[in-house]
GROMACS .gro file of C-alpha atoms in nm:
model
  414
    1UNK     CA    1 -14.431  -1.568  27.254
    2UNK     CA    2 -14.097  -1.438  27.334
    3UNK     CA    3 -13.794  -1.535  27.104
    4UNK     CA    4 -13.596  -1.696  27.436
    5UNK     CA    5 -13.882  -1.899  27.477
    6UNK     CA    6 -13.952  -2.078  27.166
    7UNK     CA    7 -13.579  -2.098  27.116
    8UNK     CA    8 -13.529  -2.278  27.486
    9UNK     CA    9 -13.851  -2.520  27.363
   10UNK     CA   10 -13.741  -2.601  26.990
   11UNK     CA   11 -13.351  -2.604  27.058
   12UNK     CA   12 -13.290  -2.594  27.405
   13UNK     CA   13 -13.531  -2.847  27.561
   14UNK     CA   14 -13.394  -3.164  27.440
   15UNK     CA   15 -13.067  -3.105  27.548
   16UNK     CA   16 -13.167  -2.944  27.915
   17UNK     CA   17 -13.401  -3.316  27.867
   18UNK     CA   18 -13.078  -3.530  27.876
   19UNK     CA   19 -12.874  -3.345  28.138
   20UNK     CA   20 -13.144  -3.322  28.380
   21UNK     CA   21 -13.170  -3.693  28.341
   22UNK     CA   22 -12.805  -3.707  28.387
   23UNK     CA   23 -12.833  -3.534  28.704
   24UNK     CA   24 -13.137  -3.754  28.831
   25UNK     CA   25 -12.930  -4.026  28.740
   26UNK     CA   26 -12.601  -3.883  28.956
   27UNK     CA   27 -12.859  -3.863  29.269
   28UNK     CA   28 -12.958  -4.224  29.195
   29UNK     CA   29 -12.625  -4.319  29.202
   30UNK     CA   30 -12.549  -4.149  29.525
   31UNK     CA   31 -12.846  -4.260  29.700
   32UNK     CA   32 -12.863  -4.578  29.616
   33UNK     CA   33 -12.523  -4.757  29.652
   34UNK     CA   34 -12.201  -4.657  29.896
   35UNK     CA   35 -11.906  -4.535  29.829
   36UNK     CA   36 -11.605  -4.329  30.001
   37UNK     CA   37 -11.610  -3.988  30.075
   38UNK     CA   38 -11.469  -3.898  29.853
   39UNK     CA   39 -11.647  -4.056  29.567
   40UNK     CA   40 -11.999  -3.876  29.674
   41UNK     CA   41 -11.797  -3.570  29.668
   42UNK     CA   42 -11.646  -3.589  29.323
   43UNK     CA   43 -12.039  -3.680  29.237
   44UNK     CA   44 -12.193  -3.442  29.370
   45UNK     CA   45 -11.931  -3.159  29.225
   46UNK     CA   46 -11.981  -3.339  28.874
   47UNK     CA   47 -12.354  -3.288  28.994
   48UNK     CA   48 -12.332  -2.916  29.031
   49UNK     CA   49 -12.098  -2.900  28.700
   50UNK     CA   50 -12.399  -3.049  28.512
   51UNK     CA   51 -12.671  -2.856  28.637
   52UNK     CA   52 -12.488  -2.505  28.544
   53UNK     CA   53 -12.452  -2.640  28.212
   54UNK     CA   54 -12.793  -2.686  28.205
   55UNK     CA   55 -12.883  -2.282  28.345
   56UNK     CA   56 -12.578  -2.142  28.098
   57UNK     CA   57 -12.711  -2.333  27.820
   58UNK     CA   58 -13.007  -2.211  27.835
   59UNK     CA   59 -12.918  -1.821  27.890
   60UNK     CA   60 -12.730  -1.888  27.505
   61UNK     CA   61 -13.043  -2.025  27.396
   62UNK     CA   62 -13.197  -1.721  27.517
   63UNK     CA   63 -12.997  -1.425  27.396
   64UNK     CA   64 -12.648  -1.402  27.160
   65UNK     CA   65 -12.380  -1.605  27.291
   66UNK     CA   66 -12.037  -1.484  27.397
   67UNK     CA   67 -11.771  -1.481  27.136
   68UNK     CA   68 -11.490  -1.623  27.193
   69UNK     CA   69 -11.198  -1.477  27.003
   70UNK     CA   70 -10.923  -1.634  27.086
   71UNK     CA   71 -10.791  -1.916  27.304
   72UNK     CA   72 -10.431  -2.008  27.366
   73UNK     CA   73 -10.262  -2.305  27.543
   74UNK     CA   74  -9.978  -2.288  27.789
   75UNK     CA   75  -9.828  -2.576  27.940
   76UNK     CA   76 -10.017  -2.638  28.257
   77UNK     CA   77 -10.303  -2.474  28.458
   78UNK     CA   78 -10.357  -2.073  28.405
   79UNK     CA   79 -10.444  -1.936  28.798
   80UNK     CA   80 -10.260  -1.669  28.744
   81UNK     CA   81 -10.493  -1.344  28.649
   82UNK     CA   82 -10.400  -1.160  28.307
   83UNK     CA   83 -10.288  -0.836  28.314
   84UNK     CA   84 -10.313  -0.628  27.954
   85UNK     CA   85 -10.136  -0.339  27.870
   86UNK     CA   86 -10.135  -0.133  27.540
   87UNK     CA   87 -10.204  -0.457  27.331
   88UNK     CA   88 -10.030  -0.721  27.487
   89UNK     CA   89 -10.180  -0.986  27.794
   90UNK     CA   90  -9.898  -1.079  28.042
   91UNK     CA   91 -10.003  -1.392  28.287
   92UNK     CA   92  -9.818  -1.705  28.436
   93UNK     CA   93  -9.864  -2.070  28.390
   94UNK     CA   94  -9.825  -2.339  28.602
   95UNK     CA   95  -9.594  -2.523  28.320
   96UNK     CA   96  -9.346  -2.259  28.483
   97UNK     CA   97  -9.373  -2.003  28.252
   98UNK     CA   98  -9.468  -1.621  28.254
   99UNK     CA   99  -9.631  -1.566  27.882
  100UNK     CA  100  -9.705  -1.198  27.687
  101UNK     CA  101  -9.922  -1.273  27.422
  102UNK     CA  102 -10.138  -1.089  27.149
  103UNK     CA  103 -10.441  -0.923  27.275
  104UNK     CA  104 -10.598  -0.910  26.924
  105UNK     CA  105 -10.484  -1.228  26.818
  106UNK     CA  106 -10.309  -1.435  27.101
  107UNK     CA  107 -10.029  -1.493  26.950
  108UNK     CA  108  -9.730  -1.593  27.199
  109UNK     CA  109  -9.529  -1.315  27.149
  110UNK     CA  110  -9.244  -1.424  27.420
  111UNK     CA  111  -9.278  -1.704  27.670
  112UNK     CA  112  -9.011  -1.739  28.005
  113UNK     CA  113  -8.921  -2.015  28.159
  114UNK     CA  114  -8.883  -1.951  28.554
  115UNK     CA  115  -8.855  -2.316  28.624
  116UNK     CA  116  -9.155  -2.336  28.881
  117UNK     CA  117  -9.522  -2.298  28.881
  118UNK     CA  118  -9.650  -1.912  28.809
  119UNK     CA  119  -9.971  -1.823  28.979
  120UNK     CA  120  -9.886  -1.501  29.088
  121UNK     CA  121 -10.050  -1.271  28.878
  122UNK     CA  122  -9.804  -1.035  28.703
  123UNK     CA  123  -9.731  -0.668  28.761
  124UNK     CA  124  -9.610  -0.426  28.495
  125UNK     CA  125  -9.440  -0.095  28.577
  126UNK     CA  126  -9.187   0.186  28.360
  127UNK     CA  127  -9.180  -0.148  28.106
  128UNK     CA  128  -9.053  -0.355  28.390
  129UNK     CA  129  -9.265  -0.720  28.530
  130UNK     CA  130  -9.265  -0.791  28.862
  131UNK     CA  131  -9.413  -1.158  28.945
  132UNK     CA  132  -9.382  -1.420  29.233
  133UNK     CA  133  -9.282  -1.792  29.145
  134UNK     CA  134  -9.248  -2.103  29.335
  135UNK     CA  135  -8.919  -2.044  29.327
  136UNK     CA  136  -8.885  -1.678  29.358
  137UNK     CA  137  -8.960  -1.363  29.281
  138UNK     CA  138  -8.864  -1.204  28.884
  139UNK     CA  139  -8.833  -0.927  28.734
  140UNK     CA  140  -8.867  -0.933  28.345
  141UNK     CA  141  -8.890  -0.712  28.082
  142UNK     CA  142  -9.186  -0.638  27.910
  143UNK     CA  143  -9.097  -0.603  27.608
  144UNK     CA  144  -8.825  -0.904  27.586
  145UNK     CA  145  -8.923  -1.138  27.859
  146UNK     CA  146  -8.547  -1.119  27.964
  147UNK     CA  147  -8.494  -1.192  28.298
  148UNK     CA  148  -8.368  -0.867  28.493
  149UNK     CA  149  -8.342  -0.994  28.838
  150UNK     CA  150  -8.487  -1.332  29.068
  151UNK     CA  151  -8.445  -1.314  29.450
  152UNK     CA  152  -8.500  -1.668  29.533
  153UNK     CA  153  -8.560  -1.613  29.933
  154UNK     CA  154  -8.939  -1.810  29.913
  155UNK     CA  155  -9.211  -1.909  29.719
  156UNK     CA  156  -9.452  -1.647  29.633
  157UNK     CA  157  -9.788  -1.689  29.513
  158UNK     CA  158  -9.929  -1.344  29.601
  159UNK     CA  159  -9.923  -1.096  29.334
  160UNK     CA  160  -9.681  -0.770  29.365
  161UNK     CA  161  -9.731  -0.434  29.459
  162UNK     CA  162  -9.475  -0.193  29.340
  163UNK     CA  163  -9.423   0.160  29.512
  164UNK     CA  164  -9.204   0.408  29.487
  165UNK     CA  165  -8.985   0.167  29.376
  166UNK     CA  166  -9.043  -0.084  29.636
  167UNK     CA  167  -9.142  -0.430  29.548
  168UNK     CA  168  -9.403  -0.583  29.857
  169UNK     CA  169  -9.509  -0.933  29.810
  170UNK     CA  170  -9.625  -1.207  30.057
  171UNK     CA  171  -9.376  -1.485  30.042
  172UNK     CA  172  -9.420  -1.868  30.214
  173UNK     CA  173  -9.216  -1.758  30.496
  174UNK     CA  174  -9.302  -1.373  30.505
  175UNK     CA  175  -9.358  -1.076  30.450
  176UNK     CA  176  -9.095  -0.872  30.192
  177UNK     CA  177  -9.002  -0.550  30.089
  178UNK     CA  178  -8.779  -0.579  29.779
  179UNK     CA  179  -8.590  -0.272  29.571
  180UNK     CA  180  -8.750  -0.283  29.235
  181UNK     CA  181  -8.415  -0.199  29.036
  182UNK     CA  182  -8.210  -0.475  29.206
  183UNK     CA  183  -8.383  -0.793  29.397
  184UNK     CA  184  -8.255  -0.721  29.690
  185UNK     CA  185  -8.411  -0.751  29.992
  186UNK     CA  186  -8.531  -0.391  30.195
  187UNK     CA  187  -8.701  -0.575  30.469
  188UNK     CA  188  -8.910  -0.956  30.567
  189UNK     CA  189  -9.203  -0.990  30.876
  190UNK     CA  190  -9.294  -1.241  30.969
  191UNK     CA  191  -9.642  -1.351  31.086
  192UNK     CA  192  -9.727  -1.253  31.444
  193UNK     CA  193  -9.692  -1.497  31.748
  194UNK     CA  194  -9.596  -1.762  31.458
  195UNK     CA  195  -9.297  -1.731  31.222
  196UNK     CA  196  -9.302  -1.843  30.882
  197UNK     CA  197  -9.693  -1.855  30.765
  198UNK     CA  198  -9.792  -1.780  30.442
  199UNK     CA  199  -9.894  -1.492  30.296
  200UNK     CA  200 -10.088  -1.581  29.984
  201UNK     CA  201 -10.293  -1.241  30.000
  202UNK     CA  202 -10.182  -0.951  29.751
  203UNK     CA  203 -10.080  -0.630  29.919
  204UNK     CA  204 -10.207  -0.343  29.910
  205UNK     CA  205 -10.036   0.016  29.986
  206UNK     CA  206 -10.249   0.328  30.110
  207UNK     CA  207 -10.035   0.633  30.304
  208UNK     CA  208  -9.738   0.437  30.367
  209UNK     CA  209  -9.897   0.145  30.489
  210UNK     CA  210  -9.924  -0.260  30.390
  211UNK     CA  211 -10.284  -0.388  30.383
  212UNK     CA  212 -10.206  -0.826  30.312
  213UNK     CA  213 -10.414  -1.136  30.454
  214UNK     CA  214 -10.190  -1.414  30.572
  215UNK     CA  215 -10.250  -1.763  30.728
  216UNK     CA  216 -10.329  -1.646  31.052
  217UNK     CA  217 -10.460  -1.288  31.021
  218UNK     CA  218 -10.477  -0.952  30.863
  219UNK     CA  219 -10.208  -0.726  30.924
  220UNK     CA  220 -10.095  -0.325  30.845
  221UNK     CA  221  -9.720  -0.340  30.821
  222UNK     CA  222  -9.536  -0.017  30.802
  223UNK     CA  223  -9.440   0.018  30.461
  224UNK     CA  224  -9.099   0.184  30.553
  225UNK     CA  225  -9.001  -0.057  30.853
  226UNK     CA  226  -9.197  -0.331  30.800
  227UNK     CA  227  -9.304  -0.295  31.149
  228UNK     CA  228  -9.670  -0.416  31.222
  229UNK     CA  229  -9.860  -0.180  31.299
  230UNK     CA  230 -10.200  -0.415  31.386
  231UNK     CA  231 -10.275  -0.738  31.341
  232UNK     CA  232 -10.642  -0.895  31.340
  233UNK     CA  233 -10.591  -1.253  31.430
  234UNK     CA  234 -10.791  -1.479  31.229
  235UNK     CA  235 -10.809  -1.642  30.905
  236UNK     CA  236 -10.635  -1.752  30.697
  237UNK     CA  237 -10.747  -1.426  30.506
  238UNK     CA  238 -10.635  -1.563  30.135
  239UNK     CA  239 -10.824  -1.247  29.979
  240UNK     CA  240 -10.696  -0.947  29.898
  241UNK     CA  241 -10.754  -0.599  30.089
  242UNK     CA  242 -10.945  -0.312  29.891
  243UNK     CA  243 -11.010  -0.020  30.073
  244UNK     CA  244 -11.182   0.251  30.100
  245UNK     CA  245 -11.248   0.558  30.259
  246UNK     CA  246 -11.040   0.444  30.567
  247UNK     CA  247 -11.250   0.118  30.566
  248UNK     CA  248 -11.056  -0.261  30.456
  249UNK     CA  249 -11.292  -0.499  30.302
  250UNK     CA  250 -11.114  -0.825  30.298
  251UNK     CA  251 -11.239  -1.204  30.281
  252UNK     CA  252 -11.165  -1.486  30.517
  253UNK     CA  253 -11.245  -1.837  30.611
  254UNK     CA  254 -11.499  -1.726  30.823
  255UNK     CA  255 -11.705  -1.421  30.660
  256UNK     CA  256 -11.646  -1.085  30.449
  257UNK     CA  257 -11.507  -0.818  30.736
  258UNK     CA  258 -11.536  -0.418  30.693
  259UNK     CA  259 -11.200  -0.304  30.932
  260UNK     CA  260 -11.106   0.008  31.129
  261UNK     CA  261 -10.767   0.064  30.849
  262UNK     CA  262 -10.616   0.259  31.140
  263UNK     CA  263 -10.696   0.011  31.410
  264UNK     CA  264 -10.810  -0.305  31.340
  265UNK     CA  265 -11.099  -0.276  31.431
  266UNK     CA  266 -11.374  -0.509  31.267
  267UNK     CA  267 -11.690  -0.253  31.155
  268UNK     CA  268 -11.921  -0.568  31.060
  269UNK     CA  269 -11.906  -0.904  30.987
  270UNK     CA  270 -12.073  -1.070  30.699
  271UNK     CA  271 -12.152  -1.422  30.696
  272UNK     CA  272 -12.208  -1.688  30.371
  273UNK     CA  273 -12.577  -1.754  30.330
  274UNK     CA  274 -12.765  -1.955  30.385
  275UNK     CA  275 -12.468  -2.134  30.546
  276UNK     CA  276 -12.261  -1.947  30.778
  277UNK     CA  277 -11.867  -1.975  30.852
  278UNK     CA  278 -11.782  -2.069  30.476
  279UNK     CA  279 -11.470  -1.862  30.318
  280UNK     CA  280 -11.435  -1.544  30.123
  281UNK     CA  281 -11.149  -1.606  29.910
  282UNK     CA  282 -11.222  -1.347  29.585
  283UNK     CA  283 -11.075  -1.039  29.639
  284UNK     CA  284 -11.355  -0.745  29.663
  285UNK     CA  285 -11.472  -0.503  29.387
  286UNK     CA  286 -11.559  -0.225  29.568
  287UNK     CA  287 -11.811   0.045  29.364
  288UNK     CA  288 -12.078   0.305  29.426
  289UNK     CA  289 -12.109   0.222  29.790
  290UNK     CA  290 -12.188  -0.156  29.672
  291UNK     CA  291 -11.907  -0.432  29.725
  292UNK     CA  292 -11.920  -0.761  29.540
  293UNK     CA  293 -11.732  -1.095  29.610
  294UNK     CA  294 -11.745  -1.412  29.562
  295UNK     CA  295 -11.733  -1.684  29.817
  296UNK     CA  296 -11.772  -2.051  29.865
  297UNK     CA  297 -12.117  -2.067  29.821
  298UNK     CA  298 -12.215  -1.809  29.548
  299UNK     CA  299 -12.184  -1.494  29.416
  300UNK     CA  300 -12.251  -1.182  29.607
  301UNK     CA  301 -12.293  -0.793  29.629
  302UNK     CA  302 -12.308  -0.654  30.015
  303UNK     CA  303 -12.375  -0.287  30.112
  304UNK     CA  304 -11.984  -0.097  30.183
  305UNK     CA  305 -12.176   0.058  30.505
  306UNK     CA  306 -12.361  -0.173  30.681
  307UNK     CA  307 -12.313  -0.528  30.536
  308UNK     CA  308 -12.584  -0.641  30.474
  309UNK     CA  309 -12.662  -0.865  30.147
  310UNK     CA  310 -12.791  -0.698  29.868
  311UNK     CA  311 -12.822  -1.022  29.722
  312UNK     CA  312 -12.638  -1.364  29.587
  313UNK     CA  313 -12.663  -1.578  29.294
  314UNK     CA  314 -12.889  -1.832  29.422
  315UNK     CA  315 -12.895  -2.021  29.113
  316UNK     CA  316 -12.538  -2.067  29.155
  317UNK     CA  317 -12.556  -2.184  29.533
  318UNK     CA  318 -12.271  -2.438  29.580
  319UNK     CA  319 -12.033  -2.290  29.310
  320UNK     CA  320 -11.731  -2.183  29.426
  321UNK     CA  321 -11.604  -1.813  29.376
  322UNK     CA  322 -11.265  -1.764  29.440
  323UNK     CA  323 -11.171  -1.538  29.082
  324UNK     CA  324 -11.214  -1.235  29.177
  325UNK     CA  325 -11.491  -0.970  28.977
  326UNK     CA  326 -11.410  -0.670  28.732
  327UNK     CA  327 -11.747  -0.448  28.613
  328UNK     CA  328 -11.763  -0.298  28.325
  329UNK     CA  329 -12.079  -0.075  28.206
  330UNK     CA  330 -12.349  -0.242  28.524
  331UNK     CA  331 -12.220  -0.590  28.453
  332UNK     CA  332 -12.023  -0.872  28.668
  333UNK     CA  333 -11.731  -1.072  28.486
  334UNK     CA  334 -11.608  -1.308  28.734
  335UNK     CA  335 -11.496  -1.696  28.685
  336UNK     CA  336 -11.594  -2.040  28.903
  337UNK     CA  337 -11.471  -2.292  28.994
  338UNK     CA  338 -11.774  -2.516  28.732
  339UNK     CA  339 -11.496  -2.415  28.435
  340UNK     CA  340 -11.796  -2.109  28.350
  341UNK     CA  341 -11.690  -1.707  28.308
  342UNK     CA  342 -12.021  -1.611  28.443
  343UNK     CA  343 -12.211  -1.277  28.347
  344UNK     CA  344 -12.397  -1.090  28.637
  345UNK     CA  345 -12.579  -0.831  28.634
  346UNK     CA  346 -12.460  -0.557  28.899
  347UNK     CA  347 -12.746  -0.406  29.024
  348UNK     CA  348 -12.990  -0.747  29.041
  349UNK     CA  349 -12.757  -1.017  29.085
  350UNK     CA  350 -12.931  -1.201  28.762
  351UNK     CA  351 -12.653  -1.437  28.556
  352UNK     CA  352 -12.664  -1.245  28.200
  353UNK     CA  353 -12.451  -1.495  28.045
  354UNK     CA  354 -12.235  -1.825  28.133
  355UNK     CA  355 -11.952  -1.904  27.902
  356UNK     CA  356 -11.771  -2.246  27.908
  357UNK     CA  357 -11.414  -2.361  27.938
  358UNK     CA  358 -11.224  -2.684  27.974
  359UNK     CA  359 -11.173  -2.615  28.323
  360UNK     CA  360 -11.250  -2.435  28.668
  361UNK     CA  361 -11.129  -2.063  28.635
  362UNK     CA  362 -10.932  -1.930  28.961
  363UNK     CA  363 -10.788  -1.654  28.760
  364UNK     CA  364 -10.910  -1.314  28.766
  365UNK     CA  365 -11.030  -1.131  28.463
  366UNK     CA  366 -10.863  -0.805  28.304
  367UNK     CA  367 -11.109  -0.592  28.095
  368UNK     CA  368 -10.955  -0.437  27.772
  369UNK     CA  369 -11.146  -0.249  27.511
  370UNK     CA  370 -11.444  -0.434  27.540
  371UNK     CA  371 -11.280  -0.778  27.575
  372UNK     CA  372 -11.262  -0.994  27.895
  373UNK     CA  373 -10.924  -1.239  27.929
  374UNK     CA  374 -10.901  -1.502  28.167
  375UNK     CA  375 -10.655  -1.813  28.209
  376UNK     CA  376 -10.873  -2.129  28.311
  377UNK     CA  377 -10.726  -2.459  28.493
  378UNK     CA  378 -10.742  -2.592  28.094
  379UNK     CA  379 -10.431  -2.443  28.044
  380UNK     CA  380 -10.546  -2.183  27.789
  381UNK     CA  381 -10.548  -1.819  27.844
  382UNK     CA  382 -10.944  -1.670  27.627
  383UNK     CA  383 -11.049  -1.361  27.496
  384UNK     CA  384 -11.391  -1.379  27.518
  385UNK     CA  385 -11.659  -1.073  27.422
  386UNK     CA  386 -12.052  -1.060  27.483
  387UNK     CA  387 -12.372  -0.831  27.498
  388UNK     CA  388 -12.605  -1.051  27.679
  389UNK     CA  389 -12.965  -0.920  27.763
  390UNK     CA  390 -13.171  -1.226  27.888
  391UNK     CA  391 -13.524  -1.214  27.851
  392UNK     CA  392 -13.686  -1.238  28.239
  393UNK     CA  393 -13.958  -1.496  28.089
  394UNK     CA  394 -13.683  -1.768  27.974
  395UNK     CA  395 -13.530  -1.772  28.281
  396UNK     CA  396 -13.844  -1.855  28.517
  397UNK     CA  397 -13.921  -2.111  28.278
  398UNK     CA  398 -13.624  -2.288  28.285
  399UNK     CA  399 -13.628  -2.317  28.660
  400UNK     CA  400 -13.943  -2.442  28.658
  401UNK     CA  401 -13.867  -2.703  28.362
  402UNK     CA  402 -13.555  -2.777  28.573
  403UNK     CA  403 -13.716  -2.929  28.837
  404UNK     CA  404 -13.986  -3.066  28.678
  405UNK     CA  405 -13.781  -3.292  28.471
  406UNK     CA  406 -13.532  -3.369  28.737
  407UNK     CA  407 -13.830  -3.490  28.975
  408UNK     CA  408 -14.018  -3.686  28.718
  409UNK     CA  409 -13.672  -3.911  28.595
  410UNK     CA  410 -13.611  -3.935  28.975
  411UNK     CA  411 -13.988  -4.094  29.037
  412UNK     CA  412 -13.938  -4.265  28.778
  413UNK     CA  413 -13.573  -4.478  28.893
  414UNK     CA  414 -13.764  -4.549  29.187
   0.00000   0.00000   0.00000
């Protein structure tokens, strides 16, 4: 008998049976009692989380579990994505601070207070961190945490891109180009045709053009002047564009798009499966002709040339992925709203491992020296390492077992 199956029966099955009972109880409660829509939605969300705990627990039983090297607590949810450079983790928190942490130990090197939530992800260029907050845009010395300048013209949830001494970043009232040395606004562009809508997407700058999503469309903007070259009306586009070989790959509120970077013409569009019209808020990673991106109904791999869905994590249908993936050695690392950091086989879509945190993961992981760094809504920053290779027979048995246990429990309840 494979070791994973043996472990599943000897150590994992009682836990799976117990959790399957909880799932059936939640399902029964939703069916038997009249309750508000909000309570039904909450119960459904709890049902999904319980189911994913069952799945992830079995994966960990099957092979070596991930190792949480350290987790460091901040004072608020960590939706900002870590940036790891030279052994230091830079990240923002909803407690209003930007942190520098030792990448090996998690010890806080310095903490800088901005006075407002920091959901933007830090960009480090030439010893300076550029990061947005709900009360402005900041330049901070990477070595000391000293604020060099701040521009308080808007709230900035977008993460900055710095090119040739200019910071390009989206704000709640328009898109900005800011002098990287002084913080002076060089130009500002409003959304078209309506002013005052937000740019929550993070920009990509290629060949003198800025590509960025907004509440009402996808934009191409001249980097030098702020002039809008073209706009694809739609969205919102909260996903950040990836540009490869003259094609923009980006998620929208009604599907995933491939767009001609020169003209803004849609090359192809793919809806989520099995339900059309749900959002891709995750920012895509494109590798070897394949796209990896999270959606509101699961995690996807698409063919970059055609938009054809290559695989989707059907075991996690209903789990939302707003986190953006990072890929190393054929493994996709991505966070989900059920609180797990998942490791997924990039070729097959097989879930290799799920490591739980205490809250939803909207933060996107960074990978350095074999370690994954990611923030969670539980207020912690995690450093995780693992090497999971599951046994297919264990996974097949798990699916049959959970379905049978849940069905039997419901029959008894009825």
